Amino acid sequence: MTPVRSTLPDDARRVVCEALQDTLVDLLGLSLIGKQAHWNIVGPRFRSIHLQLDEVVSASRTFADTVAERSAALGVPPDGRPETIAKAFTLPAPDEGWVRDSDAVRVMVDSLQDAVGRLRERIDATEKADPVTQDLLIGITAELEKQRWMFEAENGPGEG
């Protein structure tokens, strides 16, 4: 049963909804990485990085909701179940336990870098299939690039 029909042709819908599902996994994973680091960060820059991690978590969760709703609007149910995220997620994450502030920054830069790279591939893939979804992915990419820059600026030369 398909309670919501897509406005896209089947081929375009497959491409777009795969891009959306993969983006949903990355965004939910980023929110978990950010919270894990947020709860466990230690070091002299604790407060500023602690707060910046919440910005990434908030943006990731908001974007995840938007991406999931876009998928649903196109007639494909999004899958944000924990087992789906755990099985499909491959971005870098912090180690278990306390996380030094410079290590938290490094893992966020690496995770955001990888997520942005994947988003850029999805932007290319959705260009002809659905410019509306492509535009959504472009906006998400811009914000994640901004967050990546802000984290990267935290670790100057010779730091992490």
mmCIF file of N, CA and C in Angstrom, residues 5 17 29 50 52 65 71 88 100 105 108 112 119-121 127-128 136-137 141-143 146 151-152 157:
data_model
loop_
_atom_site.group_PDB
_atom_site.id
_atom_site.type_symbol
_atom_site.label_atom_id
_atom_site.label_comp_id
_atom_site.label_asym_id
_atom_site.label_seq_id
_atom_site.Cartn_x
_atom_site.Cartn_y
_atom_site.Cartn_z
ATOM 1 N N ARG A 5 1.366 9.220 -2.928
ATOM 2 C CA ARG A 5 1.950 9.032 -4.258
ATOM 3 C C ARG A 5 2.963 10.122 -4.534
ATOM 4 N N CYS A 17 15.066 9.654 -3.448
ATOM 5 C CA CYS A 17 14.792 9.100 -2.128
ATOM 6 C C CYS A 17 15.986 8.335 -1.571
ATOM 7 N N GLY A 29 23.170 10.546 12.471
ATOM 8 C CA GLY A 29 24.463 10.140 13.016
ATOM 9 C C GLY A 29 25.265 11.326 13.512
ATOM 10 N N HIS A 50 31.617 22.833 23.826
ATOM 11 C CA HIS A 50 30.390 22.217 24.338
ATOM 12 C C HIS A 50 29.166 22.894 23.715
ATOM 13 N N GLN A 52 29.151 24.841 20.957
ATOM 14 C CA GLN A 52 29.170 24.704 19.498
ATOM 15 C C GLN A 52 28.669 23.328 19.070
ATOM 16 N N ASP A 65 14.742 16.228 10.145
ATOM 17 C CA ASP A 65 13.284 16.293 10.066
ATOM 18 C C ASP A 65 12.835 16.782 8.692
ATOM 19 N N SER A 71 11.167 13.196 1.938
ATOM 20 C CA SER A 71 11.036 11.821 1.468
ATOM 21 C C SER A 71 9.576 11.364 1.545
ATOM 22 N N ALA A 88 23.928 1.590 8.833
ATOM 23 C CA ALA A 88 24.337 2.342 7.645
ATOM 24 C C ALA A 88 25.332 3.465 7.929
ATOM 25 N N ARG A 100 39.038 14.692 24.806
ATOM 26 C CA ARG A 100 39.808 15.940 24.910
ATOM 27 C C ARG A 100 39.235 16.955 23.934
ATOM 28 N N VAL A 105 37.134 18.426 18.499
ATOM 29 C CA VAL A 105 37.173 19.301 17.330
ATOM 30 C C VAL A 105 37.598 18.512 16.100
ATOM 31 N N MET A 108 34.868 16.244 14.829
ATOM 32 C CA MET A 108 33.777 17.000 14.200
ATOM 33 C C MET A 108 34.194 17.517 12.832
ATOM 34 N N LEU A 112 32.145 16.201 9.672
ATOM 35 C CA LEU A 112 31.482 17.189 8.831
ATOM 36 C C LEU A 112 32.073 17.206 7.421
ATOM 37 N N LEU A 119 27.224 14.840 0.643
ATOM 38 C CA LEU A 119 26.144 15.725 0.209
ATOM 39 C C LEU A 119 26.415 16.288 -1.178
ATOM 40 N N ARG A 120 27.651 16.645 -1.446
ATOM 41 C CA ARG A 120 27.983 17.175 -2.775
ATOM 42 C C ARG A 120 27.735 16.124 -3.862
ATOM 43 N N GLU A 121 28.013 14.867 -3.570
ATOM 44 C CA GLU A 121 27.702 13.791 -4.528
ATOM 45 C C GLU A 121 26.197 13.684 -4.737
ATOM 46 N N GLU A 127 20.428 16.610 -9.399
ATOM 47 C CA GLU A 127 20.299 17.807 -10.248
ATOM 48 C C GLU A 127 19.165 17.691 -11.262
ATOM 49 N N LYS A 128 19.153 16.609 -12.008
ATOM 50 C CA LYS A 128 18.106 16.442 -13.037
ATOM 51 C C LYS A 128 16.861 15.751 -12.468
ATOM 52 N N LEU A 136 17.355 21.689 -1.428
ATOM 53 C CA LEU A 136 17.370 21.340 0.001
ATOM 54 C C LEU A 136 18.758 20.868 0.417
ATOM 55 N N LEU A 137 19.341 19.981 -0.375
ATOM 56 C CA LEU A 137 20.673 19.453 -0.068
ATOM 57 C C LEU A 137 21.741 20.541 -0.133
ATOM 58 N N THR A 141 24.176 21.550 2.951
ATOM 59 C CA THR A 141 25.624 21.568 2.731
ATOM 60 C C THR A 141 26.229 22.888 3.185
ATOM 61 N N ALA A 142 25.595 23.983 2.854
ATOM 62 C CA ALA A 142 26.112 25.298 3.247
ATOM 63 C C ALA A 142 26.242 25.403 4.764
ATOM 64 N N GLU A 143 25.236 24.952 5.490
ATOM 65 C CA GLU A 143 25.287 25.033 6.955
ATOM 66 C C GLU A 143 26.339 24.093 7.535
ATOM 67 N N LYS A 146 29.710 25.560 7.049
ATOM 68 C CA LYS A 146 29.927 26.636 8.026
ATOM 69 C C LYS A 146 30.329 26.043 9.375
ATOM 70 N N PHE A 151 34.523 24.721 13.519
ATOM 71 C CA PHE A 151 35.299 23.749 14.300
ATOM 72 C C PHE A 151 36.770 23.766 13.888
ATOM 73 N N GLU A 152 37.029 23.810 12.593
ATOM 74 C CA GLU A 152 38.411 23.786 12.134
ATOM 75 C C GLU A 152 39.185 24.988 12.670
ATOM 76 N N PRO A 157 47.105 25.972 13.956
ATOM 77 C CA PRO A 157 48.260 25.188 13.526
ATOM 78 C C PRO A 157 48.901 24.466 14.713
#
